[in-house]
Short mmCIF file of C-alpha atoms in Angstrom, two decimals:
data_model
loop_
_atom_site.label_atom_id
_atom_site.label_comp_id
_atom_site.label_asym_id
_atom_site.label_seq_id
_atom_site.Cartn_x
_atom_site.Cartn_y
_atom_site.Cartn_z
CA UNK A 1 -0.03 0.09 0.36
CA UNK A 2 3.30 2.54 0.63
CA UNK A 3 4.57 1.64 -2.17
CA UNK A 4 1.86 2.11 -4.69
CA UNK A 5 0.16 5.72 -3.11
CA UNK A 6 4.14 6.49 -2.90
CA UNK A 7 3.73 5.76 -6.92
CA UNK A 8 0.60 7.32 -7.63
CA UNK A 9 1.87 10.43 -5.59
CA UNK A 10 4.62 11.19 -7.28
CA UNK A 11 2.95 10.82 -10.83
CA UNK A 12 0.63 13.54 -9.25
CA UNK A 13 3.02 16.13 -7.83
CA UNK A 14 5.27 15.50 -11.55
CA UNK A 15 1.68 16.15 -13.27
CA UNK A 16 1.25 19.38 -11.32
CA UNK A 17 -1.55 17.86 -9.65
CA UNK A 18 -0.51 18.55 -7.03
CA UNK A 19 0.88 21.34 -4.17
CA UNK A 20 4.40 20.30 -3.02
CA UNK A 21 5.57 23.45 -1.96
CA UNK A 22 7.29 25.10 1.59
CA UNK A 23 5.23 27.28 3.30
CA UNK A 24 5.74 31.43 3.81
CA UNK A 25 6.48 31.10 7.42
CA UNK A 26 9.24 29.12 6.71
CA UNK A 27 10.91 30.08 3.95
CA UNK A 28 11.44 33.45 4.76
CA UNK A 29 12.99 32.38 7.57
CA UNK A 30 15.48 30.90 5.66
CA UNK A 31 15.68 33.96 3.38
CA UNK A 32 16.96 36.26 6.62
CA UNK A 33 20.02 34.53 6.76
CA UNK A 34 18.70 32.59 9.79
CA UNK A 35 19.99 28.82 10.45
CA UNK A 36 19.71 26.90 14.12
CA UNK A 37 22.77 27.96 15.12
CA UNK A 38 21.52 31.30 15.42
CA UNK A 39 18.08 30.92 15.82
CA UNK A 40 18.44 32.40 19.48
CA UNK A 41 20.83 35.48 18.10
CA UNK A 42 18.68 38.61 19.01
CA UNK A 43 18.07 40.51 16.10
CA UNK A 44 19.74 43.46 15.20
CA UNK A 45 16.62 45.29 13.41
CA UNK A 46 12.65 43.63 12.17
CA UNK A 47 13.08 41.90 9.09
CA UNK A 48 9.44 41.98 7.11
CA UNK A 49 7.94 41.70 10.42
CA UNK A 50 9.95 38.00 10.91
CA UNK A 51 11.43 38.90 14.50
CA UNK A 52 8.39 37.60 16.54
CA UNK A 53 9.32 34.80 15.36
CA UNK A 54 12.68 34.81 17.29
CA UNK A 55 13.16 32.08 19.35
CA UNK A 56 14.67 34.44 21.92
CA UNK A 57 11.32 36.18 21.55
CA UNK A 58 9.24 36.86 24.73
CA UNK A 59 6.40 34.74 23.29
CA UNK A 60 9.08 31.00 22.52
CA UNK A 61 8.67 30.50 19.32
CA UNK A 62 5.75 29.15 17.55
CA UNK A 63 7.83 28.42 14.13
CA UNK A 64 10.76 26.92 15.57
CA UNK A 65 9.69 23.56 15.49
CA UNK A 66 8.90 24.16 11.88
CA UNK A 67 11.50 25.74 10.70
CA UNK A 68 14.14 23.12 12.72
CA UNK A 69 11.70 20.03 10.41
CA UNK A 70 12.38 21.70 7.21
CA UNK A 71 15.78 23.34 7.86
CA UNK A 72 17.20 20.25 5.95
CA UNK A 73 15.29 20.24 3.25
CA UNK A 74 17.03 24.07 2.93
CA UNK A 75 20.88 22.96 3.62
CA UNK A 76 20.39 19.91 0.90
CA UNK A 77 19.23 22.45 -1.77
CA UNK A 78 21.60 24.69 -1.17
CA UNK A 79 24.62 21.96 -0.79
CA UNK A 80 23.54 20.88 -4.20
CA UNK A 81 22.23 23.45 -5.77
CA UNK A 82 19.03 22.51 -6.26
CA UNK A 83 15.70 24.60 -4.97
CA UNK A 84 13.96 23.88 -1.86
CA UNK A 85 10.32 23.53 -3.57
CA UNK A 86 11.91 20.96 -6.33
CA UNK A 87 13.98 19.16 -3.58
CA UNK A 88 10.74 18.94 -1.16
CA UNK A 89 8.66 17.52 -3.78
CA UNK A 90 10.76 15.08 -4.16
CA UNK A 91 9.96 14.38 -0.37
CA UNK A 92 6.58 14.42 -0.33
CA UNK A 93 5.77 11.10 -1.86
CA UNK A 94 7.97 9.65 0.52
CA UNK A 95 5.56 10.92 3.35
CA UNK A 96 2.56 10.04 1.62
CA UNK A 97 3.76 6.74 1.08
CA UNK A 98 4.97 6.93 4.91
CA UNK A 99 1.36 7.68 6.02
CA UNK A 100 -0.64 5.26 4.28
CA UNK A 101 1.88 2.39 6.08
CA UNK A 102 0.82 3.90 9.12
CA UNK A 103 -2.43 2.95 8.86
CA UNK A 104 -2.26 0.40 7.00
CA UNK A 105 -0.59 -0.76 10.36
CA UNK A 106 -3.14 -0.35 12.38
CA UNK A 107 -5.60 -2.11 10.39
CA UNK A 108 -3.61 -4.77 10.36
CA UNK A 109 -2.78 -5.00 13.86
CA UNK A 110 -6.11 -3.81 15.49
CA UNK A 111 -8.04 -6.61 13.39
CA UNK A 112 -4.90 -9.49 13.39
CA UNK A 113 -5.62 -10.50 9.36
CA UNK A 114 -3.97 -9.16 6.33
CA UNK A 115 -5.48 -5.86 4.48
CA UNK A 116 -8.93 -6.57 2.31
CA UNK A 117 -10.36 -5.20 -0.85
CA UNK A 118 -13.04 -3.72 1.77
CA UNK A 119 -10.38 -1.80 4.02
CA UNK A 120 -8.34 -0.90 1.35
CA UNK A 121 -11.42 0.69 -0.42
CA UNK A 122 -12.19 2.88 3.58
CA UNK A 123 -8.74 3.71 3.71
CA UNK A 124 -9.01 4.82 0.68
CA UNK A 125 -10.64 8.83 1.47
CA UNK A 126 -7.23 9.33 3.48
CA UNK A 127 -4.57 8.65 0.31
CA UNK A 128 -6.54 11.46 -1.93
CA UNK A 129 -6.92 13.56 0.67
CA UNK A 130 -3.32 14.28 -0.18
CA UNK A 131 -4.58 16.29 -3.69
CA UNK A 132 -6.46 19.13 -1.53
CA UNK A 133 -3.55 19.99 0.45
CA UNK A 134 -1.47 23.02 0.78
CA UNK A 135 2.19 21.87 1.38
CA UNK A 136 2.50 21.43 5.19
CA UNK A 137 -0.68 19.85 5.79
CA UNK A 138 1.69 16.80 4.13
CA UNK A 139 3.47 16.54 6.76
CA UNK A 140 0.66 17.12 9.57
CA UNK A 141 -1.05 14.24 8.22
CA UNK A 142 2.11 11.98 8.23
CA UNK A 143 3.01 12.86 12.00
CA UNK A 144 -0.40 12.23 12.56
CA UNK A 145 -0.93 9.22 11.14
CA UNK A 146 3.01 7.89 12.48
CA UNK A 147 1.91 8.64 16.31
CA UNK A 148 -0.87 6.30 15.59
CA UNK A 149 0.83 3.70 14.11
CA UNK A 150 3.32 4.06 16.95
CA UNK A 151 -0.16 3.65 19.62
CA UNK A 152 -1.90 1.78 17.75
CA UNK A 153 -0.03 -0.94 16.19
CA UNK A 154 2.63 -3.65 16.23
CA UNK A 155 5.42 -1.02 18.11
CA UNK A 156 2.61 -0.57 21.33
CA UNK A 157 4.26 -4.20 22.78
CA UNK A 158 7.49 -2.07 23.16
CA UNK A 159 7.14 1.61 25.15
CA UNK A 160 10.10 2.89 23.95
CA UNK A 161 10.08 2.66 20.53
CA UNK A 162 6.32 3.85 20.96
CA UNK A 163 8.02 7.23 23.13
CA UNK A 164 10.66 7.56 19.95
CA UNK A 165 7.37 7.26 17.92
CA UNK A 166 5.29 10.21 19.34
CA UNK A 167 8.12 12.58 18.95
CA UNK A 168 8.50 11.97 16.07
CA UNK A 169 4.76 12.32 14.93
CA UNK A 170 4.71 15.45 17.31
CA UNK A 171 7.57 17.08 15.80
CA UNK A 172 5.76 16.49 11.90
CA UNK A 173 2.54 17.94 12.98
CA UNK A 174 4.16 20.91 14.57
CA UNK A 175 3.71 22.80 10.87
CA UNK A 176 0.23 24.25 11.64
CA UNK A 177 -0.29 25.17 15.32
CA UNK A 178 -4.18 23.53 14.89
CA UNK A 179 -2.41 20.33 13.65
CA UNK A 180 -0.11 20.41 16.56
CA UNK A 181 -1.97 20.81 19.78
CA UNK A 182 -4.64 17.98 18.08
CA UNK A 183 -1.62 15.90 17.75
CA UNK A 184 -0.64 16.39 21.66
CA UNK A 185 -5.02 15.81 22.64
CA UNK A 186 -4.30 12.56 20.89
CA UNK A 187 -1.14 11.44 22.17
CA UNK A 188 -2.23 12.57 25.91
CA UNK A 189 -5.67 10.48 25.22
CA UNK A 190 -3.52 7.42 24.07
CA UNK A 191 -1.59 7.68 26.68
CA UNK A 192 -4.15 7.81 29.03
CA UNK A 193 -5.69 5.40 28.29
CA UNK A 194 -3.14 2.72 27.65
CA UNK A 195 -2.18 2.96 31.20
CA UNK A 196 -5.47 3.09 33.35
CA UNK A 197 -5.86 -0.62 30.99
CA UNK A 198 -2.64 -1.55 31.52
CA UNK A 199 -1.79 -3.90 34.65
CA UNK A 200 0.56 -2.91 37.28
CA UNK A 201 1.62 -0.22 38.68
CA UNK A 202 4.96 -0.22 36.74
CA UNK A 203 3.22 -1.00 33.46
CA UNK A 204 1.33 2.04 34.24
CA UNK A 205 4.16 4.24 34.20
CA UNK A 206 5.63 2.81 30.99
CA UNK A 207 2.41 3.46 29.19
CA UNK A 208 2.65 7.30 30.32
CA UNK A 209 6.85 7.40 28.65
CA UNK A 210 5.63 9.08 24.96
CA UNK A 211 3.94 11.41 27.26
CA UNK A 212 6.43 12.07 29.55
CA UNK A 213 8.96 11.81 26.47
CA UNK A 214 6.81 14.56 24.56
CA UNK A 215 6.22 16.98 27.77
CA UNK A 216 10.34 17.48 28.51
CA UNK A 217 10.81 17.56 24.93
CA UNK A 218 8.74 20.23 23.16
CA UNK A 219 7.47 21.57 26.51
CA UNK A 220 8.68 25.05 25.83
CA UNK A 221 7.23 25.30 22.13
CA UNK A 222 4.12 23.96 23.59
CA UNK A 223 3.52 26.74 25.82
CA UNK A 224 4.85 29.37 23.58
CA UNK A 225 2.34 28.40 20.61
CA UNK A 226 -0.27 28.89 22.96
CA UNK A 227 0.62 31.98 24.36
CA UNK A 228 1.53 32.95 20.44
CA UNK A 229 -1.99 32.07 20.23
CA UNK A 230 -3.52 33.12 23.25
CA UNK A 231 -2.22 36.65 21.92
CA UNK A 232 -3.06 36.54 18.04
CA UNK A 233 -6.89 36.36 19.22
CA UNK A 234 -6.89 39.04 21.26
CA UNK A 235 -6.11 37.27 24.59
CA UNK A 236 -7.69 36.59 27.51
CA UNK A 237 -11.38 34.37 27.24
CA UNK A 238 -12.49 36.17 24.98
CA UNK A 239 -9.15 34.54 22.77
CA UNK A 240 -11.41 30.75 23.27
CA UNK A 241 -14.43 32.24 21.50
CA UNK A 242 -12.70 34.14 18.71
CA UNK A 243 -10.53 30.58 17.93
CA UNK A 244 -13.95 29.22 16.85
CA UNK A 245 -13.80 31.94 13.92
CA UNK A 246 -10.80 29.79 12.56
CA UNK A 247 -12.65 26.51 12.44
CA UNK A 248 -16.62 24.65 12.06
CA UNK A 249 -17.17 27.13 15.47
CA UNK A 250 -17.14 29.78 12.77
CA UNK A 251 -20.27 28.28 11.21
CA UNK A 252 -22.45 28.05 14.35
CA UNK A 253 -21.35 30.99 15.81
CA UNK A 254 -23.06 32.44 12.30
CA UNK A 255 -25.53 30.54 12.98
CA UNK A 256 -27.22 32.16 15.28
CA UNK A 257 -28.95 31.01 18.44
CA UNK A 258 -31.16 27.64 16.62
CA UNK A 259 -27.33 26.12 15.58
CA UNK A 260 -25.65 27.15 18.36
CA UNK A 261 -28.61 24.84 20.92
CA UNK A 262 -28.73 22.09 18.59
CA UNK A 263 -24.82 22.67 18.64
CA UNK A 264 -24.88 21.80 22.33
CA UNK A 265 -26.99 19.17 21.90
CA UNK A 266 -24.52 17.41 19.33
CA UNK A 267 -21.97 18.21 22.14
CA UNK A 268 -24.25 16.76 24.27
CA UNK A 269 -24.93 13.33 22.68
CA UNK A 270 -20.82 12.49 21.59
CA UNK A 271 -20.18 12.86 25.41
CA UNK A 272 -23.08 10.25 26.19
CA UNK A 273 -21.75 8.25 22.65
CA UNK A 274 -17.87 8.48 24.53
CA UNK A 275 -19.69 6.77 27.73
CA UNK A 276 -21.54 4.07 25.39
CA UNK A 277 -17.99 3.24 24.08
CA UNK A 278 -16.44 2.78 27.45
CA UNK A 279 -19.19 0.36 28.89
CA UNK A 280 -18.62 -1.44 25.52
CA UNK A 281 -15.13 -0.93 25.21
CA UNK A 282 -14.77 -4.73 25.55
CA UNK A 283 -16.26 -4.68 21.54
CA UNK A 284 -14.99 -1.47 20.26
CA UNK A 285 -11.48 0.64 19.63
CA UNK A 286 -11.68 2.45 22.21
CA UNK A 287 -8.90 4.22 22.31
CA UNK A 288 -9.78 4.93 18.30
CA UNK A 289 -12.72 6.31 18.74
CA UNK A 290 -12.00 8.88 21.21
CA UNK A 291 -9.16 10.03 19.43
CA UNK A 292 -11.46 10.40 16.60
CA UNK A 293 -13.58 12.67 19.17
CA UNK A 294 -10.32 14.35 20.11
CA UNK A 295 -9.91 15.67 16.67
CA UNK A 296 -12.73 15.98 16.32
CA UNK A 297 -13.21 18.34 19.18
CA UNK A 298 -9.80 20.69 17.89
CA UNK A 299 -11.97 21.14 14.61
CA UNK A 300 -13.88 23.28 16.22
CA UNK A 301 -10.92 25.62 16.19
CA UNK A 302 -9.37 25.45 12.64
CA UNK A 303 -10.23 23.77 9.69
CA UNK A 304 -6.63 22.28 9.03
CA UNK A 305 -6.79 20.52 12.45
CA UNK A 306 -10.25 18.92 11.02
CA UNK A 307 -8.74 17.05 9.07
CA UNK A 308 -7.29 14.87 10.84
CA UNK A 309 -10.45 13.99 12.14
CA UNK A 310 -10.10 11.69 8.92
CA UNK A 311 -7.01 9.09 9.16
CA UNK A 312 -8.70 8.06 12.39
CA UNK A 313 -12.33 7.89 11.16
CA UNK A 314 -11.24 6.33 8.19
CA UNK A 315 -9.30 3.71 9.82
CA UNK A 316 -11.74 2.81 12.42
CA UNK A 317 -14.27 2.17 9.37
CA UNK A 318 -11.58 -0.46 8.09
CA UNK A 319 -10.93 -2.37 10.58
CA UNK A 320 -14.29 -2.37 11.70
CA UNK A 321 -15.34 -3.60 7.98
CA UNK A 322 -12.64 -5.94 8.18
CA UNK A 323 -13.72 -8.04 11.72
CA UNK A 324 -17.44 -8.23 9.46
CA UNK A 325 -16.54 -9.14 6.26
CA UNK A 326 -13.78 -11.36 7.21
CA UNK A 327 -15.99 -13.21 10.62
CA UNK A 328 -12.69 -12.12 13.12
CA UNK A 329 -14.32 -12.20 16.68
CA UNK A 330 -14.81 -8.29 17.79
CA UNK A 331 -12.23 -8.10 20.47
CA UNK A 332 -10.10 -4.71 21.55
CA UNK A 333 -6.68 -5.41 21.88
CA UNK A 334 -5.35 -3.59 24.80
CA UNK A 335 -1.60 -3.63 26.27
CA UNK A 336 -0.94 -6.05 29.21
CA UNK A 337 2.99 -5.51 30.39
CA UNK A 338 5.73 -3.86 28.59
CA UNK A 339 6.77 -6.71 26.37
CA UNK A 340 3.52 -9.00 26.78
CA UNK A 341 3.19 -12.02 24.70
CA UNK A 342 2.56 -11.57 21.04
CA UNK A 343 -0.14 -14.96 20.91
#
């Protein structure tokens, strides 16, 4: 599945059907001569307003991770004499292939069976969504898929690999604040759920290791992104309402009281659904469902974050379809220890 995605997406990029180009938030930093080495140096004067993105700024740079993530592309393009957009276009199909491989790995592990035609059809929207993305969201979707594969794929049996996969996945989603916080919420839900379901204190602590590692690595970036986003949307409690205008919440705010009441009813319904899923966790993919609900909730604050909900939706549909059509007993494979018996 990953190989087919690689070939198809490479053709799409070469044919110009997919926009594979780096975005201005990172290209302007490179063009102004910023590097990883001089990131914390004070800026002598404002440069096209980008001084606010300095790592030494009071609001610790929300753009630091995304620049560090793309810096190898800039550096290699300079060393090879190739345009950075051209080099990035060559990398994008690899990101698409990794995304496809990651979601397939989750479906195979959760259903306990090789991919079936019906599960491939269920995963098709995950592949198709790339054709509608701007350049940076390809990074975000790849990171989100890697995060899910780390926690819900075969890697879940080795906590240290889950931690590494979580750190990489979170880094890849840092290209946008909405996708970064959506992935961070997914990490919290997955780590806490795994800890609750594990047996024994040591096993539960090990299941929290990915969350702890990411907090140690990205605590300044999480704090900085929160501060900058609150400041950008006006600050104070009102900033939360203003953030809603950046996502599907804008539809609710503009549609009047009837839609707001309907939205509240929907939220209550979703909460009841979550409680029902907990009661029937032996038959349903509880962690996937919670991740999906979290992604939908983050979609209230940003449409880019909302697109991430497509990944757990398709994976959940593929796992359910695979079990149903192949007659696989519905069960929930949950961790019981750091290195449980694969059987």
